[in-house]
PDB file of C-alpha atoms in Angstrom:
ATOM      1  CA  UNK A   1       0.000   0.000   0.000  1.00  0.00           C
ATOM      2  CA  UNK A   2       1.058   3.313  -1.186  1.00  0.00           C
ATOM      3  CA  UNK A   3       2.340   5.836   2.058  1.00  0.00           C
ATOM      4  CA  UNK A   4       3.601   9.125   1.529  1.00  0.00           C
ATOM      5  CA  UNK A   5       5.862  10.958   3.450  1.00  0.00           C
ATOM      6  CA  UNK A   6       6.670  15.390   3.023  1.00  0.00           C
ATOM      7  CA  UNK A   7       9.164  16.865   4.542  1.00  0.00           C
ATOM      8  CA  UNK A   8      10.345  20.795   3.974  1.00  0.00           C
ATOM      9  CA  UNK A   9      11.885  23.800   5.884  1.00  0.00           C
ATOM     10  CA  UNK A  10       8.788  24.558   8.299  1.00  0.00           C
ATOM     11  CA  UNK A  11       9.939  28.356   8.515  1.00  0.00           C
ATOM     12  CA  UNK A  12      10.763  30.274   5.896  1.00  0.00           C
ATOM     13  CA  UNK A  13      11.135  34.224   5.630  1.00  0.00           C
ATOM     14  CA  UNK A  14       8.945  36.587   2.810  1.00  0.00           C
ATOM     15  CA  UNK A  15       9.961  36.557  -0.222  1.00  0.00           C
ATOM     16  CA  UNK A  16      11.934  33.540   0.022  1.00  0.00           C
ATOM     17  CA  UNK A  17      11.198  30.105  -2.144  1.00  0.00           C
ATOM     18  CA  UNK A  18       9.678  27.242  -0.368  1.00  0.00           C
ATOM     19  CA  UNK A  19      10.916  23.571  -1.660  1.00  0.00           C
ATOM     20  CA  UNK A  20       8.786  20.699  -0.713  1.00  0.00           C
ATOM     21  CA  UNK A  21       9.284  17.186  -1.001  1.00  0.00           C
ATOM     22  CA  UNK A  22       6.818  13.994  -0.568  1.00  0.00           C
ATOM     23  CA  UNK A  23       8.207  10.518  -0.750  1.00  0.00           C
ATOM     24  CA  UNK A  24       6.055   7.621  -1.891  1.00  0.00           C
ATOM     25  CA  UNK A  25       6.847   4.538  -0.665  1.00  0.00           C
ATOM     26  CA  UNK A  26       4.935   0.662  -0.694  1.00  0.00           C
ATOM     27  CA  UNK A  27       4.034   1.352  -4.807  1.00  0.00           C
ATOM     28  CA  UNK A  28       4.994   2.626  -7.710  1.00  0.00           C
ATOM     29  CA  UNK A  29       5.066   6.047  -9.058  1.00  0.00           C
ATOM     30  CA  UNK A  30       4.949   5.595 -12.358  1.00  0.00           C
ATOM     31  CA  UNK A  31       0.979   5.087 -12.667  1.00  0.00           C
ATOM     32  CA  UNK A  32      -0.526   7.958 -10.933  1.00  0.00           C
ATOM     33  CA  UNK A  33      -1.158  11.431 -10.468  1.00  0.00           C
ATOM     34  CA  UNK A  34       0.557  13.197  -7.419  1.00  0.00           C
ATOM     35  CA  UNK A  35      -1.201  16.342  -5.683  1.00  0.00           C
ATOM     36  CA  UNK A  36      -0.821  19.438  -3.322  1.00  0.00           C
ATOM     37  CA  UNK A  37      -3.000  20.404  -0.757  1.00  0.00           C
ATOM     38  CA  UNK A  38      -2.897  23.317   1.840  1.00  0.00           C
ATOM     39  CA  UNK A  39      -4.929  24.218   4.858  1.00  0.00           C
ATOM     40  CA  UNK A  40      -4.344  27.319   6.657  1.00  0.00           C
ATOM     41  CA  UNK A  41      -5.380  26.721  10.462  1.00  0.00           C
ATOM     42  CA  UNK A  42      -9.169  26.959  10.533  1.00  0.00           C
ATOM     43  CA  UNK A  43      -9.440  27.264   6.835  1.00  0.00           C
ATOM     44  CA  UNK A  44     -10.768  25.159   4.404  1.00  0.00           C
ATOM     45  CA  UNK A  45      -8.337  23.021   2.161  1.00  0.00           C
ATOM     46  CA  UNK A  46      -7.105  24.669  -1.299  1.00  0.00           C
ATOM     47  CA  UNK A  47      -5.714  22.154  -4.035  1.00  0.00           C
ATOM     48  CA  UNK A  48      -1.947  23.878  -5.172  1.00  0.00           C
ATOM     49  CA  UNK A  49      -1.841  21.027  -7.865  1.00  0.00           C
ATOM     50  CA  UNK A  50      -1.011  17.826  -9.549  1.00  0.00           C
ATOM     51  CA  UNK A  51       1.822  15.930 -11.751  1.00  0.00           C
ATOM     52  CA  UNK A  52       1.339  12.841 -13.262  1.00  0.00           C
ATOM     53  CA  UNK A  53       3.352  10.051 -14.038  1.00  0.00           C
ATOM     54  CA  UNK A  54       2.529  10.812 -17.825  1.00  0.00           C
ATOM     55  CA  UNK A  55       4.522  14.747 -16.968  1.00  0.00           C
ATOM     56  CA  UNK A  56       1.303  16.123 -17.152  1.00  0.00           C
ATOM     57  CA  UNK A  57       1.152  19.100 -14.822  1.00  0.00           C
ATOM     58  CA  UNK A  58      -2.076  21.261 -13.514  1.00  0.00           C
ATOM     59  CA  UNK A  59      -1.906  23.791 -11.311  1.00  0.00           C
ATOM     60  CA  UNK A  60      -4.250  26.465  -9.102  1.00  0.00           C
ATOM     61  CA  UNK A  61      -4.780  29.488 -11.314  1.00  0.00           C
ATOM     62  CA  UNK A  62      -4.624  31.112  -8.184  1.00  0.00           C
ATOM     63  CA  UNK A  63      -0.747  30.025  -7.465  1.00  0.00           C
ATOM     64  CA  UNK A  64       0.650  29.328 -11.112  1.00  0.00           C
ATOM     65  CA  UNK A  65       2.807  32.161 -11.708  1.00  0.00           C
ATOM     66  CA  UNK A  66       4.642  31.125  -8.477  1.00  0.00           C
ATOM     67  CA  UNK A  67       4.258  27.023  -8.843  1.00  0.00           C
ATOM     68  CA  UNK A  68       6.403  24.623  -9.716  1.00  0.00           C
ATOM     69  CA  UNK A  69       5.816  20.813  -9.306  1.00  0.00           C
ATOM     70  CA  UNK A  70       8.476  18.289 -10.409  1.00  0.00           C
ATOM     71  CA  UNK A  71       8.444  14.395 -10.362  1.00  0.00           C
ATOM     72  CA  UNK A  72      11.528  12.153  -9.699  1.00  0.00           C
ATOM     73  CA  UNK A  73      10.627   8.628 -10.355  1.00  0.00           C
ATOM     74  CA  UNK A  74      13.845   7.187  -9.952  1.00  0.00           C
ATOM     75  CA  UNK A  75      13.754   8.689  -6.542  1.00  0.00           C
ATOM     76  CA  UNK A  76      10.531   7.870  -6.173  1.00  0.00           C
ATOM     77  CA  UNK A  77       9.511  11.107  -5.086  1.00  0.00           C
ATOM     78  CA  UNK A  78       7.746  14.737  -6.076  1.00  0.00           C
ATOM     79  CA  UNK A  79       8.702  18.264  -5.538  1.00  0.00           C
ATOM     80  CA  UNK A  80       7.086  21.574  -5.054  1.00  0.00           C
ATOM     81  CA  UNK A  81       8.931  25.155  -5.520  1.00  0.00           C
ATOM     82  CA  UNK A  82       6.784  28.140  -4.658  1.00  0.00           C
ATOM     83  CA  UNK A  83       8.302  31.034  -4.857  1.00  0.00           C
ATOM     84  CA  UNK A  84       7.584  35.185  -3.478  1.00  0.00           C
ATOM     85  CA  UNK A  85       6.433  33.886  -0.036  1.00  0.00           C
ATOM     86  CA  UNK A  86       3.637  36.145   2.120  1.00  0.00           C
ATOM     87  CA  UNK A  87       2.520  35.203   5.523  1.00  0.00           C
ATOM     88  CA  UNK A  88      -0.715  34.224   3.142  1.00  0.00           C
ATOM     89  CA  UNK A  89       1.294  30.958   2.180  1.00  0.00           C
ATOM     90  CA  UNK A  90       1.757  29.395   6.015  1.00  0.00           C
ATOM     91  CA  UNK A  91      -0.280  26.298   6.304  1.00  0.00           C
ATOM     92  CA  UNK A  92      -0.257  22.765   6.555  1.00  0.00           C
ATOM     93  CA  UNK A  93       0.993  21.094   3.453  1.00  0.00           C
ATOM     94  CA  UNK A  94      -0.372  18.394   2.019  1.00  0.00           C
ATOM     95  CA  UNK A  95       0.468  15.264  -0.210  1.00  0.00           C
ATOM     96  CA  UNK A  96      -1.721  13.194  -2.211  1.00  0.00           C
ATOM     97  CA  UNK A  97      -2.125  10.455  -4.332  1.00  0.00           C
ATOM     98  CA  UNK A  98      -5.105  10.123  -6.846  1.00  0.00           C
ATOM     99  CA  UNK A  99      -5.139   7.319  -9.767  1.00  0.00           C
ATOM    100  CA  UNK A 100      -5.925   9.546 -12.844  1.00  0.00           C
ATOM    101  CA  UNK A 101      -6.771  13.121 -12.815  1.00  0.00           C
ATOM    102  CA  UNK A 102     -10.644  12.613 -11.885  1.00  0.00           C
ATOM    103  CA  UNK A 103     -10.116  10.806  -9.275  1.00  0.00           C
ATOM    104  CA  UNK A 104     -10.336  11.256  -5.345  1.00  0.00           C
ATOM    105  CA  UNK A 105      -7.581  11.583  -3.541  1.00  0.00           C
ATOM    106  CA  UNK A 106      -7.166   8.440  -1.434  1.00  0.00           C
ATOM    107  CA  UNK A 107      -3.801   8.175  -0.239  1.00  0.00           C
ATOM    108  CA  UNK A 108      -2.453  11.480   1.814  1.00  0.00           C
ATOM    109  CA  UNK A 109       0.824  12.178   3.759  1.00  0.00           C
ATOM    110  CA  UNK A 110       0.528  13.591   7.402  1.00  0.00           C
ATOM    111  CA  UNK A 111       1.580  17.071   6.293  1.00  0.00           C
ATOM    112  CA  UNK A 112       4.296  19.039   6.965  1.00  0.00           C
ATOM    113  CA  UNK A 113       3.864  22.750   8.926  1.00  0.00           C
ATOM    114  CA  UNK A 114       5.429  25.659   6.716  1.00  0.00           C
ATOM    115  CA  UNK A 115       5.224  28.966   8.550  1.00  0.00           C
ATOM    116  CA  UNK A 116       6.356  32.279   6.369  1.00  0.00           C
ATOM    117  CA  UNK A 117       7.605  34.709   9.109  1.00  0.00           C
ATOM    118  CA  UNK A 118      10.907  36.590   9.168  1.00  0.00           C
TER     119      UNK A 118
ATOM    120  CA  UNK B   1     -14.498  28.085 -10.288  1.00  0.00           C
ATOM    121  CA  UNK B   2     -16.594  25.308  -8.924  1.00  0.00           C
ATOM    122  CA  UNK B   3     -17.649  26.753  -5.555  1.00  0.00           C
ATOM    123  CA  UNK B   4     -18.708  24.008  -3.186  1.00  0.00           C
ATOM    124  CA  UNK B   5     -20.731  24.725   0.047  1.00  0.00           C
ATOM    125  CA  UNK B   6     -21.496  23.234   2.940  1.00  0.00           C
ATOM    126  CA  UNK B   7     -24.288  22.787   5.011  1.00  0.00           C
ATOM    127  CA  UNK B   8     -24.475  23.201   8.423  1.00  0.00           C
ATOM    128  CA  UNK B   9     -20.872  24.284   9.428  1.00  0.00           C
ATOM    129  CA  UNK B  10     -21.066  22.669  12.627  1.00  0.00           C
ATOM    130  CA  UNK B  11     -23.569  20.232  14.363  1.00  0.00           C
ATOM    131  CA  UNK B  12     -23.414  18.107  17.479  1.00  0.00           C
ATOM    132  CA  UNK B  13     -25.286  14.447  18.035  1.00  0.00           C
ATOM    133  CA  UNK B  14     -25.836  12.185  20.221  1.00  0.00           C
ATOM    134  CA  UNK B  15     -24.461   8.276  20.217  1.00  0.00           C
ATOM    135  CA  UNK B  16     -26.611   6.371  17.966  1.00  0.00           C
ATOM    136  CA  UNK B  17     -28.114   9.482  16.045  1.00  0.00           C
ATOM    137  CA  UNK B  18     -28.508   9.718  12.339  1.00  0.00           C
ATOM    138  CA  UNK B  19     -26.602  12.368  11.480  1.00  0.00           C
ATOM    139  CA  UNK B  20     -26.940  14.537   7.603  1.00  0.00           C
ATOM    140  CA  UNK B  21     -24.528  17.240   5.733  1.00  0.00           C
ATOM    141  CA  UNK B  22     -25.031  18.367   2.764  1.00  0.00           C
ATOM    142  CA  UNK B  23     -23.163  19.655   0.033  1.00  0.00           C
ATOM    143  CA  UNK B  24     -23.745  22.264  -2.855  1.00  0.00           C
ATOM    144  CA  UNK B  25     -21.943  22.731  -5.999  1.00  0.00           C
ATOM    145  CA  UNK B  26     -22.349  25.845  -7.833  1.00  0.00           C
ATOM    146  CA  UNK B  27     -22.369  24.102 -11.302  1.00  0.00           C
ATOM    147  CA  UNK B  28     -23.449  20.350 -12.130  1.00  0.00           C
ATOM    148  CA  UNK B  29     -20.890  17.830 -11.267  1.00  0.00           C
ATOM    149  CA  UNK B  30     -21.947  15.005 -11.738  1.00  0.00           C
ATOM    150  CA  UNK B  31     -21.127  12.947  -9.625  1.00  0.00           C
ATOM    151  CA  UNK B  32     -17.346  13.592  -9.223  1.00  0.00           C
ATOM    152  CA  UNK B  33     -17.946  14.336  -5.181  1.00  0.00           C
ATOM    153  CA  UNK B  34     -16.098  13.111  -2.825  1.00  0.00           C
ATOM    154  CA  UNK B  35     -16.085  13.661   1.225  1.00  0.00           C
ATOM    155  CA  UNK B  36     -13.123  13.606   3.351  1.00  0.00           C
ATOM    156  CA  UNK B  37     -13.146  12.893   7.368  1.00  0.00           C
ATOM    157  CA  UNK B  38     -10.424  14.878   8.874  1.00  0.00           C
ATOM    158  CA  UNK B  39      -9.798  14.693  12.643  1.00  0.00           C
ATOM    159  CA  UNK B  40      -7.459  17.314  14.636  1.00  0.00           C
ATOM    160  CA  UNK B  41      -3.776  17.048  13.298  1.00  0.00           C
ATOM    161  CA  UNK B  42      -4.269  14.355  11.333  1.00  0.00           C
ATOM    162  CA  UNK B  43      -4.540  14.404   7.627  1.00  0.00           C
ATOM    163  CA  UNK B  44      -7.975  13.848   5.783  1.00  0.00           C
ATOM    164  CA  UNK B  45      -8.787  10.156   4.957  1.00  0.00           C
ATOM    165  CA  UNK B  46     -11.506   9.651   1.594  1.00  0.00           C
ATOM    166  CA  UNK B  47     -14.848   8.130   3.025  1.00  0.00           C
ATOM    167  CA  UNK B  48     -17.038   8.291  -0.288  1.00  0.00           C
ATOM    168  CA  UNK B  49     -16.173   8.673  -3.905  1.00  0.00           C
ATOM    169  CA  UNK B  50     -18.069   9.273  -7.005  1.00  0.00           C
ATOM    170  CA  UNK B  51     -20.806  10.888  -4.286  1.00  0.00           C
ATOM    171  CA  UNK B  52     -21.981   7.398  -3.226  1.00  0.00           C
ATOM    172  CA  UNK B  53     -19.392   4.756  -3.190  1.00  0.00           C
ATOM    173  CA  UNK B  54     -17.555   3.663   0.062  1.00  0.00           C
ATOM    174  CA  UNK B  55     -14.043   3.569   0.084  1.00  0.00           C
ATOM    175  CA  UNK B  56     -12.491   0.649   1.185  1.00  0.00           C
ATOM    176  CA  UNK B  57     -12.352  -0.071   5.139  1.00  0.00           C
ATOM    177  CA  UNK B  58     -15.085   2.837   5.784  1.00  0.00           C
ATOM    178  CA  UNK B  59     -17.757   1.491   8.417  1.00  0.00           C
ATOM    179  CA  UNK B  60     -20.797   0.864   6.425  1.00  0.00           C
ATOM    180  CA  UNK B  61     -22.412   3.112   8.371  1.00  0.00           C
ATOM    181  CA  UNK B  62     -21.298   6.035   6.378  1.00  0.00           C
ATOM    182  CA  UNK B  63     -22.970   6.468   3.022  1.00  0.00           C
ATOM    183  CA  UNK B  64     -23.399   9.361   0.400  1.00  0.00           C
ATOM    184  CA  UNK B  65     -25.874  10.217  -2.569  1.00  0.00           C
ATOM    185  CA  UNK B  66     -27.077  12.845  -5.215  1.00  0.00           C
ATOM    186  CA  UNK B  67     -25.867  13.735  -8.405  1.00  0.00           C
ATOM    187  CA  UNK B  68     -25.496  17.201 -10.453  1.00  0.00           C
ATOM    188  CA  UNK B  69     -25.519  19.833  -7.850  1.00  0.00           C
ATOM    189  CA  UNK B  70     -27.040  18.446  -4.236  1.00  0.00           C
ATOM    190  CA  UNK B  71     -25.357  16.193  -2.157  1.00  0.00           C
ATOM    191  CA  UNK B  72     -25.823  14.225   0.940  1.00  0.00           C
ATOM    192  CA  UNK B  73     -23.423  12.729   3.189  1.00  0.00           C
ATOM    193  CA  UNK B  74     -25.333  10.486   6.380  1.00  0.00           C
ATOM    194  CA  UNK B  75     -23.795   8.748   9.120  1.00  0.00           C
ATOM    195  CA  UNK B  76     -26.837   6.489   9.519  1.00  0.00           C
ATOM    196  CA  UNK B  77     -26.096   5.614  13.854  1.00  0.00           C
ATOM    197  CA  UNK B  78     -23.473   8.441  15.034  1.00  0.00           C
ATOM    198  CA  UNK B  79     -20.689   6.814  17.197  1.00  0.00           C
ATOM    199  CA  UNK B  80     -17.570   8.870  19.396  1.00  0.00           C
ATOM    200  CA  UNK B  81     -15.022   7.953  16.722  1.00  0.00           C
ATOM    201  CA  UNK B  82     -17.324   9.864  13.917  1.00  0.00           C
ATOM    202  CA  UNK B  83     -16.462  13.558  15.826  1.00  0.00           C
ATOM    203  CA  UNK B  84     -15.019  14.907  13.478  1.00  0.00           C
ATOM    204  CA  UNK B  85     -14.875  17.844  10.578  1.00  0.00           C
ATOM    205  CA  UNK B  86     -15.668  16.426   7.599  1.00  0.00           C
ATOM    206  CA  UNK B  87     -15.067  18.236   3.211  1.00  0.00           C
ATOM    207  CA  UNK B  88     -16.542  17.729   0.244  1.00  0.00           C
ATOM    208  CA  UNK B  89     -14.429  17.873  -2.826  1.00  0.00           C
ATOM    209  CA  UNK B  90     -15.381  17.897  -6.426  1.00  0.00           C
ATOM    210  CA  UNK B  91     -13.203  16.862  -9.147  1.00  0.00           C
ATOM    211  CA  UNK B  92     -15.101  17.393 -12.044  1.00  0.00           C
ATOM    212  CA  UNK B  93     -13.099  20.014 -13.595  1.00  0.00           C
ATOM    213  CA  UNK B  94      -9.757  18.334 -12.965  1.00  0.00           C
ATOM    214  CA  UNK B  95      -7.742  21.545 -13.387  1.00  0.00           C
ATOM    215  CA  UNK B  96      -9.771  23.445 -10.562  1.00  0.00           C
ATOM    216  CA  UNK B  97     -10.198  21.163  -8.021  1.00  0.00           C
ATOM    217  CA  UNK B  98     -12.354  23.267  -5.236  1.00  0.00           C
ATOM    218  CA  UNK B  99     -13.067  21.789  -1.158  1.00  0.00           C
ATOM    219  CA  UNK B 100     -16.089  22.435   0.243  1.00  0.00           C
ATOM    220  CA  UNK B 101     -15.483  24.958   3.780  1.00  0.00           C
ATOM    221  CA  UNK B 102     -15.956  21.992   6.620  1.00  0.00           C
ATOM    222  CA  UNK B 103     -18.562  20.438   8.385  1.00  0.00           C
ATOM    223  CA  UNK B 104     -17.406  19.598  12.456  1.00  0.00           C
ATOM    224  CA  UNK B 105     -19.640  17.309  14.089  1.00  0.00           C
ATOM    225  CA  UNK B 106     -18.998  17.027  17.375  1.00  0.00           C
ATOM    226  CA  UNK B 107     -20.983  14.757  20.282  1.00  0.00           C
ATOM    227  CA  UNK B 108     -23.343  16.102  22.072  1.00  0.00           C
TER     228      UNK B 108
END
């Protein structure tokens, strides 16, 4: 069974980039679609956005000019760079797996805290 | 965007109570809805997909229905474990996916 693991910087100043990374272990990574999730305390959650196995990217209109997802399959893992940090970006972040691009999302990691404060 | 919403934001029960939250989606969907139990620091886990199927391992007491814009999560006899906040999500436009804003249920 597929288990994913992120791990980042948990503080990071304005301005700054933030580089994420979730690690998939228990199954392959070459057949799905990998997602980002945040939730700001007490908010709802916001979908950042998805690679596939196939390189296919999507991401929040919202986030794009600032997003980039990445997929190392030797590594078996995924990467996101978002760059320009504001205190709008702390949240919990979120990893997810989904089987094609219409699917739910039934796999998460446990998140990883990023806080943007200088 | 797809803007999902959710109805009532919060709700308490009693042990053994059928308990109902419903979801709204701004635009047909289908029925690419799925809801999400989330419980405090813990990540969400999928409970229903394609608005009524049960995901593997979820107590059969959970079930969902509608199609195109109304939908229905029930917890048909409420039990401690259940308190919780729990999200719709639609997927139907797979490069906007949208959450619905959280429904806790709590016991009463």
């Amino acid at each position: 069974q597929v288990q994913l693991q992120e791990s980042g910087p948990g503080l990071v100043k304005p301005s700054e980039t933030l580089s994420l990374t979730c690690s998939v272990s228990g199954g392959s990574i070459s057949n799905y679609c990998w997602n980002w999730i945040r939730q700001p305390a007490g908010k709802r959650l916001e979908w950042i956005g998805r690679i596939c196995a196939t390189g296919s990217t999507n991401y929040n209109p919202s986030l794009e000019s600032r997003l980039t997802l990445s997929l190392d399959t030797s590594g078996k893992q995924f990467s996101l760079k978002l760059t320009s940090l504001t205190a709008a970006d702390t949240a919990m972040y979120y990893c997810a797996k989904s089987v094609v691009p219409a699917a739910p999302f039934d796999t998460w990691g446990q998140g990883t805290r990023v806080a943007v404060s200088s | 965007d797809i803007q999902m919403t959710q109805s009532p934001s919060s709700l308490s029960a009693s042990v053994g109570d059928r308990v109902t939250i419903t979801c709204r989606a701004s635009q047909d969907i289908f029925t690419y809805l799925s809801w999400y139990q989330q419980k405090p620091g813990k990540a969400p886990k999928l409970l229903i997909y394609a608005a009524s199927r049960l995901q593997d391992e979820v107590p059969s007491r959970f079930s969902g229905s509608g199609s195109g814009t109304d939908f229905t999560l029930t917890i048909s006899s409420f039990q401690p474990a259940d308190s919780a906040t729990y999200f719709c999500q639609h997927t139907y436009n797979t490069a906007r996916i949208t959450f619905g804003q959280g429904t806790r249920l709590e016991i009463k």
